[in-house]
Amino acid sequence: MPQKLDNNRYEYTFIIIIALLISVSTSGCSQDVKKTPPTDTSSRAWDKTIPGNFSSQTAAVFDSTQLITFLTQYPKFNEFGDNIKSFYRKRDFAYAWYDKGVIIEQAGNLTNRVLNIQNEGVSGGAPYKQQLDSLFYKVNAVNAKPDIQLELMLTSQYFVFSKVAWEGLDNSASRATKWYVPRKKVSYEDYLDSLLKAPSLKATVNEPVYRQYELLRNYLRKYRELDKTDSWQPIISKTILKSGDSSAIIPLVKSRLFKLGNYKGDTTKRVFDDDLAASVKKFQGLYGLAVNGRLDKATFSELNVPIKYRIQQIIVNMERSRWLPVKLDGDYLAVNIPEFKLHVYHGDSLLWSCNVVVGKTMHETVIFYGEVQYVVFSPYWNVPQSIVRKEILPKMKNNSNYLSSQRMEITGRLDGLPVIRQKPGPTNSLGLVKFLFPNSYNIYLHDTPSKALFEEASRNFSHGCIRVKEPAKLAAFLLKDKAEWTADNIYNAMHASSEKTVTLKPKVPVFIAYVTAFVDRDDEINFRKDIYNHDDKLAAMLVSAKGTK
């Protein structure tokens, strides 16, 4: 009998077991952003080509000229010709998708994923899908002879799929959307061997893509179903609704929250009851709003965002997930700009998180990778020349005592402007400690005297650097292996009158990322506003990408 595809059984080709991150100071940082990318980072462990294990299948072989004939017959695979040839040369041209004359289970898994490639959040298709479908359905599951056409079709489709689903758009797309985190490098040829070596779906094969990709893919399916079944008309209210209120629109709100998975109670009652209040708070937390339990203007605005836009957010962030490193070991930091959060990790474990303030729209925090090298206690603030020119000089003209009132001093002149720094102390714009990771963007993490801003729902107020709500806790984490840096010593160093720099060995990686849709550790999808308008540009690039049709 022909071997049929069962969409439920073969829905996933691979099992992802990797976790990573999700998941900037005061008026004190400059953002004279340079267009050049960061320095080369190819020596980092996470940025190296990821190896695989070669399959031992050697029983059945084919003539190498058959591969040349195949590529002539299917020219859209020529882009991957070198990969396909290299793969089979290393196998001495042994069949990869057959075992003892029978097509292996992974062939069905791959075929299903290629035929349903739209589930990967891409607009482009795979070439020769009809031919793949036809060849696969002709396969006899028992006592079949290897079919060279299907064999080479499967291998070619694998390389197409791996490029589309695991690699995404080329580097020009990430650069165009101001993404300067180095892209991962993967040997897809080696991953094909790893896939083939796995005997069944129960085997563990690491898909070379950041774990958020699979999590978002699940929600993409759900939101596409919502889009088919609900017109998602706006819910309009002229007043703020709170617990105890009664309104004709309450059932509409309950129904919408139910469809989103945020409400489980009775959707017919017009009363704003405790169940609804709890659901509204949950919704507000997942969407980055002020968690007040009220149906206010901001909450209605998020409830009314069209499902098609949410689908776009999911697809855009699936693409970003293709760019991120697959796995990290040891300690590292991650700042998600639209979430206004710093996350602290050790390997796969999220240790803690805290609020941050990031750059204003006109002073965007740069998306890039760095390595924290220095902790500077009681820092001077060396005022950037752009701020001296635009902000300090006008204030000096209006107030001759401005510098002394701000505990600032002139230390020299540069390009016709005074070089100004602010002395250490509690009013210093960098606060009591800063964390440096040398980079061409003049971006770093630091404390701030403006604590109230951390309680705002949207926290893009800085000149580009990242203000940290819990700087002492971050300092303790970074210095945890230095016994002399007790909590008391950290406190004293932060409140000293002189600057002190501590060098970290080893340096600690830090990712400054931009993610507007992500799935948290409770398996709940979160959305954030696209504060720098990067999503629409990337979405347009995804739609316009020709892909492989």
Short mmCIF file of C-alpha atoms in Angstrom, two decimals, residues 167-510:
data_model
loop_
_atom_site.label_atom_id
_atom_site.label_comp_id
_atom_site.label_asym_id
_atom_site.label_seq_id
_atom_site.Cartn_x
_atom_site.Cartn_y
_atom_site.Cartn_z
CA GLU A 167 18.38 30.61 7.84
CA GLY A 168 15.79 33.08 6.56
CA LEU A 169 16.54 36.20 4.55
CA ASP A 170 20.17 37.00 3.85
CA ASN A 171 22.36 39.38 5.84
CA SER A 172 21.21 42.38 3.83
CA ALA A 173 17.75 42.03 5.41
CA SER A 174 19.02 42.00 8.97
CA ARG A 175 21.31 44.94 8.28
CA ALA A 176 18.50 46.88 6.62
CA THR A 177 16.44 46.50 9.80
CA LYS A 178 19.40 47.66 11.94
CA TRP A 179 20.06 44.19 13.38
CA TYR A 180 23.78 43.98 14.19
CA VAL A 181 23.75 40.80 16.25
CA PRO A 182 26.01 38.40 14.31
CA ARG A 183 24.00 35.74 12.48
CA LYS A 184 24.43 32.09 13.42
CA LYS A 185 26.27 29.78 11.02
CA VAL A 186 25.00 26.27 10.44
CA SER A 187 26.26 23.39 8.32
CA TYR A 188 22.93 22.22 6.94
CA GLU A 189 24.67 19.37 5.16
CA ASP A 190 25.76 17.99 8.50
CA TYR A 191 22.30 18.52 9.96
CA LEU A 192 20.81 16.43 7.18
CA ASP A 193 23.08 13.59 8.27
CA SER A 194 22.03 14.09 11.89
CA LEU A 195 18.37 13.98 10.87
CA LEU A 196 18.83 10.77 8.89
CA LYS A 197 20.68 9.10 11.73
CA ALA A 198 17.67 9.53 14.06
CA PRO A 199 15.69 6.27 13.79
CA SER A 200 12.25 7.74 14.53
CA LEU A 201 10.26 10.75 15.68
CA LYS A 202 11.05 9.77 19.25
CA ALA A 203 14.73 10.40 18.67
CA THR A 204 16.11 13.77 19.68
CA VAL A 205 17.40 15.86 16.80
CA ASN A 206 18.30 19.46 17.56
CA GLU A 207 16.74 21.76 15.01
CA PRO A 208 19.32 24.48 14.34
CA VAL A 209 17.09 27.40 15.21
CA TYR A 210 16.42 29.43 18.33
CA ARG A 211 13.68 27.84 20.46
CA GLN A 212 11.25 30.74 20.02
CA TYR A 213 10.84 29.73 16.37
CA GLU A 214 8.93 26.57 17.18
CA LEU A 215 6.93 28.22 19.97
CA LEU A 216 5.85 31.06 17.69
CA ARG A 217 5.07 28.58 14.91
CA ASN A 218 2.48 26.95 17.16
CA TYR A 219 0.83 30.32 17.80
CA LEU A 220 0.95 31.18 14.10
CA ARG A 221 -1.31 28.23 13.45
CA LYS A 222 -3.72 29.34 16.21
CA TYR A 223 -3.89 32.97 15.03
CA ARG A 224 -4.47 31.94 11.43
CA GLU A 225 -7.44 29.88 12.61
CA LEU A 226 -8.73 32.92 14.54
CA ASP A 227 -8.40 35.00 11.40
CA LYS A 228 -10.54 32.51 9.49
CA THR A 229 -13.34 32.39 12.06
CA ASP A 230 -13.55 35.92 13.50
CA SER A 231 -13.85 39.30 11.78
CA TRP A 232 -12.30 40.94 14.88
CA GLN A 233 -14.39 44.09 14.79
CA PRO A 234 -13.27 46.91 17.14
CA ILE A 235 -14.83 47.02 20.61
CA ILE A 236 -15.69 50.66 21.30
CA SER A 237 -16.10 52.22 24.74
CA LYS A 238 -16.25 55.92 25.57
CA THR A 239 -15.48 55.31 29.24
CA ILE A 240 -13.03 53.36 31.36
CA LEU A 241 -14.62 50.20 32.73
CA LYS A 242 -13.63 48.68 36.07
CA SER A 243 -14.70 45.99 38.53
CA GLY A 244 -18.40 46.23 39.39
CA ASP A 245 -19.38 48.11 36.24
CA SER A 246 -22.05 46.79 33.91
CA SER A 247 -22.03 47.36 30.15
CA ALA A 248 -23.32 45.83 26.94
CA ILE A 249 -19.74 45.53 25.67
CA ILE A 250 -18.54 43.42 28.62
CA PRO A 251 -19.64 40.15 26.93
CA LEU A 252 -17.72 41.22 23.81
CA VAL A 253 -14.59 41.76 25.87
CA LYS A 254 -15.02 38.43 27.65
CA SER A 255 -15.53 36.64 24.35
CA ARG A 256 -12.41 38.22 22.84
CA LEU A 257 -10.27 37.36 25.84
CA PHE A 258 -11.65 33.82 25.72
CA LYS A 259 -10.60 33.45 22.08
CA LEU A 260 -7.15 34.73 22.94
CA GLY A 261 -6.87 32.21 25.75
CA ASN A 262 -6.88 34.80 28.53
CA TYR A 263 -10.36 34.18 29.98
CA LYS A 264 -12.17 31.00 31.03
CA GLY A 265 -15.38 32.23 32.70
CA ASP A 266 -18.93 32.94 31.55
CA THR A 267 -18.84 35.18 28.46
CA THR A 268 -22.53 36.16 28.49
CA LYS A 269 -22.85 38.27 31.65
CA ARG A 270 -22.68 42.06 31.37
CA VAL A 271 -21.02 42.55 34.77
CA PHE A 272 -17.31 43.35 35.17
CA ASP A 273 -16.70 40.60 37.72
CA ASP A 274 -13.57 39.36 39.52
CA ASP A 275 -12.84 36.76 36.84
CA LEU A 276 -12.77 39.42 34.18
CA ALA A 277 -10.59 41.70 36.32
CA ALA A 278 -8.04 38.89 36.73
CA SER A 279 -8.14 38.20 32.99
CA VAL A 280 -7.67 41.86 32.13
CA LYS A 281 -4.60 42.02 34.39
CA LYS A 282 -3.19 38.94 32.71
CA PHE A 283 -3.82 40.41 29.27
CA GLN A 284 -2.20 43.71 30.26
CA GLY A 285 0.91 41.90 31.50
CA LEU A 286 1.22 39.89 28.29
CA TYR A 287 0.93 43.01 26.15
CA GLY A 288 3.28 45.25 28.13
CA LEU A 289 0.57 47.54 29.50
CA ALA A 290 0.13 49.06 32.93
CA VAL A 291 -1.39 46.22 34.98
CA ASN A 292 -4.34 47.97 36.63
CA GLY A 293 -7.22 45.55 35.89
CA ARG A 294 -9.21 48.27 34.12
CA LEU A 295 -10.51 48.38 30.59
CA ASP A 296 -8.86 51.67 29.71
CA LYS A 297 -7.93 53.24 26.38
CA ALA A 298 -4.59 51.44 26.10
CA THR A 299 -6.18 48.05 26.87
CA PHE A 300 -8.96 48.52 24.32
CA SER A 301 -6.36 49.59 21.78
CA GLU A 302 -4.48 46.30 22.18
CA LEU A 303 -7.69 44.24 22.21
CA ASN A 304 -8.65 45.82 18.90
CA VAL A 305 -5.38 45.20 17.06
CA PRO A 306 -6.36 43.19 13.95
CA ILE A 307 -5.47 39.51 13.98
CA LYS A 308 -3.70 39.94 10.64
CA TYR A 309 -1.31 42.38 12.32
CA ARG A 310 -0.65 39.89 15.13
CA ILE A 311 0.08 37.26 12.48
CA GLN A 312 2.55 39.67 10.91
CA GLN A 313 4.23 40.19 14.29
CA ILE A 314 4.56 36.45 14.79
CA ILE A 315 6.01 35.91 11.30
CA VAL A 316 8.47 38.79 11.67
CA ASN A 317 9.75 37.44 14.98
CA MET A 318 10.00 33.91 13.59
CA GLU A 319 12.36 35.43 11.04
CA ARG A 320 14.41 37.08 13.79
CA SER A 321 14.55 33.73 15.58
CA ARG A 322 16.27 32.30 12.49
CA TRP A 323 19.08 34.78 12.97
CA LEU A 324 19.79 34.24 16.67
CA PRO A 325 22.40 31.81 18.04
CA VAL A 326 21.03 28.34 18.69
CA LYS A 327 22.57 27.80 22.09
CA LEU A 328 24.68 29.51 24.72
CA ASP A 329 26.47 28.11 27.75
CA GLY A 330 27.58 29.97 30.84
CA ASP A 331 26.38 33.39 31.98
CA TYR A 332 24.98 35.99 29.60
CA LEU A 333 22.69 39.01 29.56
CA ALA A 334 19.88 39.82 27.14
CA VAL A 335 18.06 43.12 26.76
CA ASN A 336 14.83 43.01 24.75
CA ILE A 337 14.32 46.60 23.65
CA PRO A 338 10.52 46.62 23.01
CA GLU A 339 9.94 44.68 26.23
CA PHE A 340 12.02 47.18 28.26
CA LYS A 341 13.55 44.25 30.14
CA LEU A 342 16.98 42.93 31.05
CA HIS A 343 17.14 39.13 31.40
CA VAL A 344 20.00 37.38 33.17
CA TYR A 345 20.77 33.79 32.14
CA HIS A 346 23.02 30.90 32.93
CA GLY A 347 22.90 28.52 29.99
CA ASP A 348 19.31 27.46 29.56
CA SER A 349 18.11 28.92 32.86
CA LEU A 350 16.57 32.36 33.29
CA LEU A 351 17.93 33.57 36.65
CA TRP A 352 16.14 36.90 37.00
CA SER A 353 14.86 39.91 35.08
CA CYS A 354 14.40 43.61 35.74
CA ASN A 355 13.03 46.72 34.05
CA VAL A 356 15.21 48.90 31.88
CA VAL A 357 14.87 52.23 30.10
CA VAL A 358 15.94 52.29 26.44
CA GLY A 359 16.48 54.92 23.77
CA LYS A 360 13.88 57.33 22.47
CA THR A 361 12.66 56.97 18.90
CA MET A 362 15.07 59.72 17.84
CA HIS A 363 17.91 58.03 19.79
CA GLU A 364 17.34 54.35 19.09
CA THR A 365 19.19 51.79 21.16
CA VAL A 366 21.29 49.76 18.73
CA ILE A 367 20.56 46.06 18.24
CA PHE A 368 23.91 44.31 18.60
CA TYR A 369 26.11 41.89 20.53
CA GLY A 370 28.79 42.82 23.05
CA GLU A 371 30.76 41.46 25.98
CA VAL A 372 30.68 43.15 29.39
CA GLN A 373 34.29 43.78 30.32
CA TYR A 374 34.23 46.42 33.05
CA VAL A 375 32.14 47.31 36.09
CA VAL A 376 32.76 50.97 36.95
CA PHE A 377 31.67 52.12 40.40
CA SER A 378 30.99 55.80 41.19
CA PRO A 379 31.61 56.73 37.56
CA TYR A 380 32.32 60.03 35.95
CA TRP A 381 29.97 60.86 33.11
CA ASN A 382 31.97 62.00 30.12
CA VAL A 383 29.32 64.03 28.35
CA PRO A 384 29.12 63.16 24.62
CA GLN A 385 30.02 66.07 22.35
CA SER A 386 26.60 65.89 20.67
CA ILE A 387 24.93 66.53 24.04
CA VAL A 388 27.45 69.26 24.88
CA ARG A 389 26.59 71.03 21.63
CA LYS A 390 22.81 70.58 21.67
CA GLU A 391 22.00 70.71 25.38
CA ILE A 392 24.83 71.85 27.66
CA LEU A 393 26.07 74.93 25.80
CA PRO A 394 22.61 76.57 25.54
CA LYS A 395 22.11 76.04 29.27
CA MET A 396 25.56 77.49 30.03
CA LYS A 397 24.65 80.61 28.07
CA ASN A 398 21.49 81.11 30.09
CA ASN A 399 23.07 80.25 33.45
CA SER A 400 26.71 80.97 34.24
CA ASN A 401 26.53 78.62 37.25
CA TYR A 402 25.00 75.74 35.30
CA LEU A 403 28.11 73.52 35.33
CA SER A 404 28.75 73.87 39.06
CA SER A 405 25.07 73.30 39.86
CA GLN A 406 25.24 70.01 37.96
CA ARG A 407 28.62 69.03 39.49
CA MET A 408 30.22 69.27 36.05
CA GLU A 409 33.68 70.42 35.05
CA ILE A 410 35.54 71.29 31.85
CA THR A 411 38.64 69.13 31.29
CA GLY A 412 39.75 70.39 27.85
CA ARG A 413 38.59 71.29 24.37
CA LEU A 414 37.91 69.18 21.29
CA ASP A 415 36.89 70.36 17.81
CA GLY A 416 36.02 73.79 19.16
CA LEU A 417 33.83 72.46 21.98
CA PRO A 418 34.57 72.14 25.70
CA VAL A 419 35.15 68.60 26.98
CA ILE A 420 32.82 68.22 29.96
CA ARG A 421 32.43 65.53 32.57
CA GLN A 422 30.12 65.13 35.56
CA LYS A 423 31.64 64.15 38.89
CA PRO A 424 30.69 60.92 40.71
CA GLY A 425 27.77 61.09 43.10
CA PRO A 426 24.07 60.34 43.54
CA THR A 427 23.03 63.01 41.01
CA ASN A 428 25.40 61.76 38.32
CA SER A 429 23.43 61.00 35.16
CA LEU A 430 24.93 57.49 35.08
CA GLY A 431 23.94 56.85 38.68
CA LEU A 432 26.28 54.93 40.96
CA VAL A 433 27.63 52.24 38.60
CA LYS A 434 27.96 51.51 34.89
CA PHE A 435 28.69 48.33 32.94
CA LEU A 436 30.88 48.67 29.87
CA PHE A 437 31.07 46.42 26.82
CA PRO A 438 33.33 48.27 24.36
CA ASN A 439 31.55 48.89 21.05
CA SER A 440 31.43 51.35 18.18
CA TYR A 441 27.99 52.62 19.20
CA ASN A 442 28.88 54.14 22.60
CA ILE A 443 26.15 52.03 24.24
CA TYR A 444 26.36 50.58 27.76
CA LEU A 445 24.29 49.64 30.80
CA HIS A 446 24.13 51.90 33.84
CA ASP A 447 22.30 53.08 36.93
CA THR A 448 20.29 56.31 36.98
CA PRO A 449 19.03 58.81 39.56
CA SER A 450 15.68 58.96 37.69
CA LYS A 451 14.09 55.91 39.33
CA ALA A 452 10.46 56.86 38.68
CA LEU A 453 10.72 56.11 34.97
CA PHE A 454 11.10 52.39 35.69
CA GLU A 455 7.45 52.27 36.74
CA GLU A 456 6.19 53.54 33.38
CA ALA A 457 4.68 50.94 31.04
CA SER A 458 6.62 52.30 28.03
CA ARG A 459 10.20 53.09 28.94
CA ASN A 460 11.96 54.64 25.93
CA PHE A 461 13.38 57.84 27.37
CA SER A 462 17.17 57.68 27.06
CA HIS A 463 19.72 58.90 24.52
CA GLY A 464 20.42 55.29 23.49
CA CYS A 465 22.11 53.67 26.47
CA ILE A 466 20.29 51.27 28.78
CA ARG A 467 19.34 52.29 32.32
CA VAL A 468 19.02 49.35 34.72
CA LYS A 469 16.55 49.32 37.60
CA GLU A 470 18.58 46.93 39.78
CA PRO A 471 22.23 47.90 39.18
CA ALA A 472 23.53 46.60 42.52
CA LYS A 473 22.03 43.18 41.83
CA LEU A 474 23.58 43.15 38.37
CA ALA A 475 26.97 44.14 39.80
CA ALA A 476 26.73 41.34 42.37
CA PHE A 477 25.90 38.84 39.60
CA LEU A 478 28.81 39.91 37.41
CA LEU A 479 31.24 39.89 40.36
CA LYS A 480 29.94 36.73 42.04
CA ASP A 481 33.20 34.85 41.43
CA LYS A 482 35.26 37.56 43.14
CA ALA A 483 35.05 36.83 46.85
CA GLU A 484 36.14 40.32 47.86
CA TRP A 485 33.07 41.87 46.25
CA THR A 486 30.58 41.35 49.01
CA ALA A 487 27.27 43.20 49.13
CA ASP A 488 28.77 45.70 51.60
CA ASN A 489 31.82 46.34 49.42
CA ILE A 490 29.64 46.85 46.35
CA TYR A 491 27.49 49.34 48.28
CA ASN A 492 30.56 51.23 49.53
CA ALA A 493 32.09 51.36 46.04
CA MET A 494 28.81 52.67 44.59
CA HIS A 495 28.72 55.46 47.18
CA ALA A 496 32.38 56.46 47.08
CA SER A 497 33.63 59.84 45.95
CA SER A 498 36.11 58.40 43.45
CA GLU A 499 35.71 56.20 40.41
CA LYS A 500 36.79 52.53 40.60
CA THR A 501 36.93 50.11 37.66
CA VAL A 502 36.81 46.31 38.01
CA THR A 503 37.80 44.15 35.02
CA LEU A 504 35.77 41.02 34.37
CA LYS A 505 37.54 37.79 33.43
CA PRO A 506 36.00 36.17 31.55
CA LYS A 507 33.88 38.78 29.86
CA VAL A 508 30.11 38.25 29.94
CA PRO A 509 28.14 38.18 26.66
CA VAL A 510 25.28 40.64 26.27
#
